[in-house]
């Protein structure tokens, strides 16, 4: 029973897959080269602050993309009783299973004193950071996304410790695909992964700031089940012994985890439907919403178009003073500004380019795969040109092209991500309406 086979992503064919992988790999290589340039610059004393930028590029651009490429190649994508991180690494172990509806599961958790985690947004991310630093309570703090069945958790619940989200019990939950069964033919409606956040630190594999997980995940599994049974005695639990071989391993952040491999299956069928009401079509609406990488990539495409228009606009209105453009975009725009001043067609071309970028941004946001590939192609060409110009030396390249190079790398990283790819290739396409049925007595088509 494959994990990927349950996803709703359409098959774009071998050619589409090859194109996606080419951009995915190219952006990883580009990000790695960017990190090398930053490291070389940071070794110069006058640019020692570049070490912070180098760490950010390494932790949030290079290592996650490298991990994603390697895990895609070497780790088979069938159900192993483990979740995955966005970088493709093994995440928390699946150590819970439930029979029942979403309302029954959420009702049982809330009755047991668990709190629904907020979705990850800019506001919730800032609040958990400030709450952690200032030791303030945040009962509904967000949890990082983990993947099972090729999708993020449907929801997560938590209980914070000592009035601070730095330490908390938490569990993520995924609805099982229709007709899917656990190995051995055992039915389950929901799977869960429970663990305990013991502190905040750096991930061993990506160097990102993250929660560090406690080693004894069996204690968290048993704690959650006991809390539900204490508040809802009618819940019955059967334990699948040795569901997964007891192992000593690590999660996606590099934390050691230990388990006996048992999997409790809690039957919630006798509970009332008391969980929070789920609006009709809410899940479909979430799927239709552009994911964060698509929104980020769209903003970058718009900014690229705006930059082109900002350079061209003064000359379109016969402004010949290049100082305005230089003050607006920096000294690195002097050459382009002087070119636009000397040749009117260049300014017109830049204006057309800005219009094309605006159209691409709108189409990307609406889920156009063609627009996504086109935008990544333009950035790839720009990166190739900058790499070819590096003959002047890394220092010159950094002084003149660092911002533009980083901009194009970020754009390809965003639009080549799994979230952007799946969103673009799963959007419904307009289809030709069926031919009208022949009228009564009319001759049917030849067979």
Coordinates of C-alpha atoms in Angstrom, one line a residue:
X1 CA 0.0 0.0 0.0
X2 CA 1.9 3.1 -1.2
X3 CA 1.8 6.4 0.5
X4 CA 2.0 8.3 -2.7
X5 CA -0.8 6.3 -4.4
X6 CA -3.3 7.9 -2.2
X7 CA -2.6 11.5 -3.3
X8 CA -4.9 13.3 -5.6
X9 CA -2.1 14.8 -7.7
X10 CA -2.6 14.2 -11.4
X11 CA 0.1 12.7 -13.5
X12 CA 1.7 15.3 -15.7
X13 CA 3.6 12.6 -17.7
X14 CA 7.3 11.8 -17.8
X15 CA 8.1 15.1 -19.6
X16 CA 6.4 17.2 -16.9
X17 CA 8.1 15.2 -14.1
X18 CA 11.5 15.7 -15.8
X19 CA 11.0 19.4 -16.1
X20 CA 10.0 19.7 -12.4
X21 CA 13.0 17.7 -11.3
X22 CA 15.3 19.8 -13.5
X23 CA 14.2 23.0 -11.8
X24 CA 14.1 21.4 -8.4
X25 CA 17.7 20.2 -8.7
X26 CA 18.9 23.4 -10.5
X27 CA 17.6 25.6 -7.7
X28 CA 19.3 23.4 -5.1
X29 CA 22.6 23.8 -6.9
X30 CA 22.1 27.5 -7.3
X31 CA 21.3 27.9 -3.6
X32 CA 24.5 25.9 -2.7
X33 CA 26.6 28.2 -4.9
X34 CA 24.9 31.2 -3.3
X35 CA 25.9 29.9 0.2
X36 CA 29.5 29.4 -1.0
X37 CA 29.7 33.0 -2.1
X38 CA 28.3 34.2 1.2
X39 CA 30.8 32.1 3.1
X40 CA 33.7 33.5 1.1
X41 CA 32.4 37.0 1.7
X42 CA 31.9 36.4 5.5
X43 CA 35.5 35.3 5.9
X44 CA 36.5 38.8 5.1
X45 CA 36.5 40.8 8.4
X46 CA 34.6 43.7 7.0
X47 CA 31.7 41.4 6.1
X48 CA 31.7 39.2 9.2
X49 CA 27.9 39.8 9.5
X50 CA 27.5 37.7 6.4
X51 CA 28.0 34.6 8.6
X52 CA 24.4 35.1 9.8
X53 CA 23.2 35.4 6.3
X54 CA 25.3 32.3 5.4
X55 CA 23.7 30.3 8.2
X56 CA 20.2 31.4 7.1
X57 CA 20.9 30.4 3.5
X58 CA 22.4 27.1 4.5
X59 CA 19.7 26.2 7.0
X60 CA 16.6 27.3 5.1
X61 CA 17.6 27.0 1.4
X62 CA 20.5 24.6 0.8
X63 CA 20.2 21.8 3.3
X64 CA 16.4 21.3 3.0
X65 CA 16.6 21.1 -0.8
X66 CA 19.6 18.8 -0.6
X67 CA 17.8 16.5 1.8
X68 CA 14.7 16.6 -0.4
X69 CA 16.6 15.5 -3.5
X70 CA 18.5 12.7 -1.6
X71 CA 15.4 11.3 0.2
X72 CA 13.4 11.4 -3.0
X73 CA 16.1 9.2 -4.6
X74 CA 17.0 6.8 -1.8
X75 CA 13.9 6.4 0.4
X76 CA 10.9 4.5 -1.0
X77 CA 7.6 6.3 -0.7
X78 CA 5.4 3.7 0.8
X79 CA 3.8 3.6 4.3
X80 CA 6.5 2.9 6.9
X81 CA 4.8 4.1 10.1
X82 CA 6.8 7.3 9.9
X83 CA 5.8 10.8 8.9
X84 CA 8.0 13.0 6.7
X85 CA 9.2 16.6 7.0
X86 CA 8.9 19.0 4.1
X87 CA 12.5 18.2 3.4
X88 CA 11.6 14.5 2.9
X89 CA 13.3 13.4 6.2
X90 CA 11.6 10.9 8.5
X91 CA 9.6 12.9 11.1
X92 CA 7.6 11.7 14.1
X93 CA 6.6 8.0 14.3
X94 CA 3.0 7.1 13.7
X95 CA 2.0 5.8 17.2
X96 CA -1.8 6.3 17.3
X97 CA -4.8 5.0 15.4
X98 CA -8.5 5.8 15.8
X99 CA -11.9 4.6 14.5
X100 CA -14.6 7.3 14.3
X101 CA -15.5 10.5 12.7
X102 CA -13.6 13.8 12.9
X103 CA -16.3 15.3 15.2
X104 CA -15.9 12.3 17.6
X105 CA -12.1 12.5 17.6
X106 CA -11.9 16.3 18.1
X107 CA -14.7 16.1 20.7
X108 CA -12.8 13.4 22.7
X109 CA -9.6 15.4 22.6
X110 CA -11.2 18.7 23.7
X111 CA -13.1 16.9 26.5
X112 CA -9.8 15.5 27.7
X113 CA -8.3 19.0 27.9
X114 CA -6.4 19.2 24.7
X115 CA -6.3 22.5 22.6
X116 CA -6.5 22.8 18.9
X117 CA -3.3 24.2 17.4
X118 CA -3.6 27.3 15.3
X119 CA -2.6 27.1 11.6
X120 CA 0.9 28.3 10.8
X121 CA 0.6 31.9 9.6
X122 CA 2.9 34.9 10.0
X123 CA 0.8 36.1 12.9
X124 CA 0.8 32.8 14.8
X125 CA 4.5 32.2 14.1
X126 CA 5.4 35.6 15.5
X127 CA 3.1 34.9 18.5
X128 CA 4.8 31.6 19.4
X129 CA 8.3 33.2 19.1
X130 CA 7.3 36.1 21.3
X131 CA 5.5 33.8 23.8
X132 CA 8.5 31.5 24.0
X133 CA 11.0 34.3 24.6
X134 CA 8.8 36.2 27.1
X135 CA 7.5 33.0 28.8
X136 CA 3.9 33.8 28.0
X137 CA 1.1 31.2 27.6
X138 CA -0.1 30.3 24.1
X139 CA -2.5 27.3 24.4
X140 CA -3.2 27.2 20.7
X141 CA 0.4 27.6 19.4
X142 CA 1.0 26.2 15.9
X143 CA 3.0 23.1 15.2
X144 CA 5.2 22.6 12.2
X145 CA 3.7 20.6 9.3
X146 CA 4.6 16.9 8.8
X147 CA 3.5 14.8 5.9
X148 CA 1.6 11.5 5.7
X149 CA -0.2 10.2 2.6
X150 CA 1.7 13.1 0.8
X151 CA -0.2 15.8 2.7
X152 CA 0.1 17.8 5.9
X153 CA -1.8 16.9 9.0
X154 CA -5.5 17.7 9.0
X155 CA -5.1 19.2 12.5
X156 CA -3.1 19.0 15.7
X157 CA -3.8 19.3 19.4
X158 CA -1.6 20.2 22.3
X159 CA -1.2 20.9 26.0
X160 CA 1.5 23.3 27.0
X161 CA 3.6 23.0 30.1
X162 CA 4.4 25.7 32.7
X163 CA 2.4 28.3 30.8
X164 CA 4.9 28.4 28.0
X165 CA 4.9 26.8 24.5
X166 CA 8.6 26.0 24.9
X167 CA 7.5 22.7 26.4
X168 CA 4.3 20.9 25.4
X169 CA 2.5 17.7 24.7
X170 CA 1.3 17.6 21.1
X171 CA -0.1 15.2 18.5
X172 CA -0.8 15.6 14.8
X173 CA -3.7 13.7 13.1
X174 CA -4.3 12.6 9.5
X175 CA -7.5 11.2 8.0
X176 CA -6.8 7.9 6.3
X177 CA -7.7 7.7 2.6
X178 CA -11.0 6.0 1.7
X179 CA -10.6 2.2 1.8
X180 CA -7.0 2.4 3.1
X181 CA -6.0 -0.1 5.8
X182 CA -3.0 -0.6 8.1
X183 CA -0.6 -3.4 7.2
X184 CA -2.3 -6.7 8.0
X185 CA -5.7 -5.4 6.8
X186 CA -6.6 -3.5 10.0
X187 CA -9.0 -0.7 9.5
X188 CA -8.4 2.8 10.8
X189 CA -10.1 6.1 10.1
X190 CA -7.3 8.3 11.6
X191 CA -3.6 8.1 12.3
X192 CA -1.8 10.2 14.8
X193 CA 1.8 11.0 15.9
X194 CA 2.3 12.1 19.5
X195 CA 5.5 13.5 20.9
X196 CA 6.7 15.9 23.6
X197 CA 8.5 19.2 22.8
X198 CA 11.1 19.5 25.5
X199 CA 13.1 22.6 24.4
X200 CA 13.9 24.9 21.5
X201 CA 17.1 24.3 19.6
X202 CA 18.7 23.7 16.2
X203 CA 17.8 20.8 13.9
X204 CA 20.7 18.4 13.6
X205 CA 20.0 17.9 9.8
X206 CA 19.0 21.4 8.6
X207 CA 20.3 23.7 11.4
X208 CA 16.9 25.4 11.5
X209 CA 15.4 26.7 14.7
X210 CA 12.9 24.1 15.9
X211 CA 11.5 22.3 18.9
X212 CA 13.6 19.4 20.3
X213 CA 11.5 16.3 20.9
X214 CA 11.7 14.0 24.0
X215 CA 13.1 10.6 23.4
X216 CA 10.3 8.5 25.1
X217 CA 7.5 8.8 22.5
X218 CA 5.7 5.8 24.0
X219 CA 5.0 7.9 27.2
X220 CA 3.3 10.6 25.0
X221 CA 1.3 7.9 23.1
X222 CA 0.1 6.4 26.4
X223 CA -0.5 9.9 28.0
X224 CA -2.9 10.9 25.2
X225 CA -4.8 7.6 25.2
X226 CA -5.1 7.7 29.0
X227 CA -6.4 11.2 28.9
X228 CA -9.1 10.3 26.4
X229 CA -10.2 7.2 28.4
X230 CA -10.2 9.0 31.7
X231 CA -12.6 11.6 30.3
X232 CA -14.5 9.2 28.0
X233 CA -14.6 5.7 29.6
X234 CA -16.8 4.3 26.8
X235 CA -13.7 4.5 24.5
X236 CA -12.3 1.0 23.9
X237 CA -8.7 0.4 22.9
X238 CA -7.0 -2.5 21.2
X239 CA -3.2 -2.6 21.0
X240 CA -1.5 -4.0 17.9
X241 CA 1.7 -5.5 19.4
X242 CA 4.9 -5.0 17.5
X243 CA 3.2 -3.0 14.8
X244 CA 6.6 -1.6 14.0
X245 CA 9.7 -3.2 15.3
X246 CA 11.0 -1.5 18.3
X247 CA 13.8 0.8 17.2
X248 CA 16.2 3.5 18.3
X249 CA 16.2 6.2 15.6
X250 CA 15.9 9.9 15.0
X251 CA 13.2 12.2 13.8
X252 CA 13.5 15.0 11.2
X253 CA 15.2 17.3 13.7
X254 CA 17.8 14.8 14.6
X255 CA 16.3 14.0 18.1
X256 CA 16.7 10.4 19.3
X257 CA 13.4 8.6 19.7
X258 CA 12.7 5.2 21.3
X259 CA 9.6 3.0 21.0
X260 CA 8.4 -0.5 21.6
X261 CA 6.5 -0.4 18.3
X262 CA 3.0 -1.0 19.8
X263 CA 0.1 0.8 18.1
X264 CA -3.1 1.5 20.1
X265 CA -6.3 1.6 18.1
X266 CA -9.0 3.6 19.9
X267 CA -12.6 3.0 18.9
X268 CA -14.6 6.3 19.3
X269 CA -17.7 4.9 17.8
X270 CA -19.8 5.1 21.0
X271 CA -19.0 8.8 21.5
X272 CA -21.4 11.6 20.5
X273 CA -20.6 13.9 17.7
X274 CA -19.5 16.7 19.9
X275 CA -16.5 18.0 18.2
X276 CA -16.4 21.5 16.6
X277 CA -18.5 21.7 13.5
X278 CA -16.7 21.4 10.3
X279 CA -18.2 23.7 7.6
X280 CA -19.3 21.9 4.5
X281 CA -16.6 22.2 1.8
X282 CA -14.0 23.5 4.3
X283 CA -11.4 20.9 3.3
X284 CA -12.0 21.5 -0.4
X285 CA -11.6 25.3 0.2
X286 CA -8.3 24.7 1.9
X287 CA -7.1 22.7 -1.0
X288 CA -8.1 25.4 -3.4
X289 CA -6.2 28.1 -1.5
X290 CA -2.7 28.8 -2.9
X291 CA 0.0 27.5 -0.6
X292 CA 2.6 29.8 0.9
X293 CA 5.3 29.0 -1.7
X294 CA 2.9 29.9 -4.5
X295 CA 2.1 33.2 -2.8
X296 CA 5.7 33.9 -2.2
X297 CA 6.7 33.1 -5.7
X298 CA 3.9 35.3 -7.1
X299 CA 5.2 38.2 -5.0
X300 CA 8.7 37.7 -6.4
X301 CA 7.4 37.7 -10.0
X302 CA 5.5 40.9 -9.4
X303 CA 8.6 42.5 -7.8
X304 CA 10.7 41.5 -10.8
X305 CA 8.2 43.2 -13.1
X306 CA 8.0 46.3 -10.9
X307 CA 11.8 46.6 -11.0
X308 CA 11.8 46.5 -14.8
X309 CA 9.0 49.1 -14.9
X310 CA 10.8 51.3 -12.4
X311 CA 13.9 51.4 -14.7
X312 CA 11.9 52.0 -17.9
X313 CA 9.3 54.4 -16.6
X314 CA 11.5 57.6 -16.3
X315 CA 12.7 57.3 -19.9
X316 CA 9.2 56.7 -21.2
X317 CA 8.3 60.1 -19.9
X318 CA 11.5 61.7 -21.3
X319 CA 13.3 61.9 -18.0
X320 CA 17.0 61.8 -18.9
X321 CA 18.5 62.2 -15.5
X322 CA 19.8 58.7 -14.5
X323 CA 20.3 59.7 -10.9
X324 CA 16.6 59.1 -10.2
X325 CA 16.9 55.5 -11.2
X326 CA 20.2 55.1 -9.4
X327 CA 18.8 56.4 -6.2
X328 CA 15.8 54.2 -6.5
X329 CA 17.5 50.9 -7.4
X330 CA 21.1 51.4 -6.3
X331 CA 24.4 51.9 -8.2
X332 CA 24.2 48.4 -9.8
X333 CA 21.3 49.8 -12.0
X334 CA 23.6 52.5 -13.5
X335 CA 24.4 50.4 -16.6
X336 CA 20.8 49.5 -17.3
X337 CA 19.6 53.0 -16.7
X338 CA 22.1 54.5 -19.1
X339 CA 21.2 51.8 -21.7
X340 CA 17.5 52.7 -21.4
X341 CA 18.3 56.4 -21.7
X342 CA 20.3 55.8 -24.9
X343 CA 17.9 53.4 -26.6
X344 CA 14.2 54.0 -26.3
X345 CA 13.4 50.4 -27.6
X346 CA 15.1 49.0 -24.5
X347 CA 12.7 51.0 -22.2
X348 CA 9.7 49.8 -24.3
X349 CA 11.0 46.2 -24.0
X350 CA 11.3 46.5 -20.2
X351 CA 7.8 47.8 -20.0
X352 CA 6.5 44.9 -22.1
X353 CA 8.5 42.6 -19.8
X354 CA 6.8 44.1 -16.8
X355 CA 3.4 43.5 -18.3
X356 CA 4.4 39.9 -19.0
X357 CA 5.5 39.4 -15.5
X358 CA 2.2 40.8 -14.1
X359 CA 0.3 38.4 -16.3
X360 CA 2.5 35.5 -15.2
X361 CA 2.0 36.4 -11.5
X362 CA -1.8 36.3 -11.9
X363 CA -1.7 33.0 -13.8
X364 CA 0.6 31.4 -11.2
X365 CA -1.7 32.5 -8.4
X366 CA -4.6 30.8 -10.3
X367 CA -2.7 27.6 -10.7
X368 CA -1.2 27.8 -14.2
X369 CA 1.6 25.3 -14.6
X370 CA 2.7 26.9 -17.8
X371 CA 3.1 30.3 -16.1
X372 CA 5.0 28.6 -13.2
X373 CA 7.5 26.9 -15.6
X374 CA 7.9 30.1 -17.6
X375 CA 8.7 32.2 -14.5
X376 CA 11.3 29.6 -13.4
X377 CA 12.8 29.5 -16.9
X378 CA 13.3 33.3 -16.9
X379 CA 15.0 33.1 -13.5
X380 CA 17.2 30.2 -14.7
X381 CA 18.3 32.2 -17.6
X382 CA 19.2 35.2 -15.4
X383 CA 21.2 32.9 -13.0
X384 CA 23.1 31.3 -15.9
X385 CA 24.0 34.8 -17.2
X386 CA 25.2 35.8 -13.7
X387 CA 27.3 32.6 -13.4
X388 CA 28.8 33.3 -16.8
X389 CA 29.8 36.8 -15.6
X390 CA 31.5 35.5 -12.5
X391 CA 34.8 35.5 -14.4
X392 CA 35.4 38.9 -12.8
X393 CA 35.7 37.2 -9.4
X394 CA 33.4 36.3 -6.5
X395 CA 33.9 39.7 -4.9
X396 CA 32.7 41.6 -8.0
X397 CA 29.8 39.2 -8.4
X398 CA 28.7 39.8 -4.9
X399 CA 29.0 43.5 -5.2
X400 CA 27.0 43.8 -8.4
X401 CA 24.7 40.7 -8.5
X402 CA 24.1 39.4 -5.0
X403 CA 20.6 40.8 -4.6
X404 CA 19.5 39.8 -8.1
X405 CA 21.1 36.3 -7.8
X406 CA 19.4 35.6 -4.4
X407 CA 16.1 36.9 -5.8
X408 CA 16.1 34.4 -8.7
X409 CA 17.2 31.5 -6.5
X410 CA 14.4 32.2 -4.1
X411 CA 11.9 32.4 -6.9
X412 CA 12.9 29.0 -8.3
X413 CA 13.0 27.5 -4.8
X414 CA 9.5 28.6 -4.1
X415 CA 7.9 27.7 -7.4
X416 CA 9.7 24.3 -7.7
X417 CA 8.6 23.2 -4.2
X418 CA 6.3 20.3 -3.8
X419 CA 3.4 22.5 -2.7
X420 CA 3.7 24.8 -5.7
X421 CA 4.0 21.8 -8.1
X422 CA 1.1 19.9 -6.7
X423 CA -1.1 23.1 -6.6
X424 CA -0.3 23.9 -10.3
X425 CA -0.8 20.3 -11.5
X426 CA -4.0 19.6 -9.5
X427 CA -6.0 22.6 -10.5
X428 CA -9.2 21.7 -12.4
X429 CA -8.8 22.4 -16.1
X430 CA -11.6 23.7 -18.4
X431 CA -13.0 20.9 -20.4
X432 CA -15.0 20.9 -23.6
X433 CA -18.7 20.5 -22.8
X434 CA -20.1 17.1 -24.0
X435 CA -21.9 17.1 -27.3
X436 CA -25.7 17.4 -27.0
X437 CA -27.6 14.2 -27.1
X438 CA -29.2 13.5 -30.5
X439 CA -32.9 14.3 -30.7
X440 CA -35.5 11.6 -30.8
X441 CA -35.6 9.8 -34.1
X442 CA -32.2 11.1 -35.2
X443 CA -29.8 8.7 -36.5
X444 CA -27.0 7.8 -34.1
X445 CA -23.3 8.1 -35.0
X446 CA -21.8 5.3 -37.0
X447 CA -20.3 2.6 -35.0

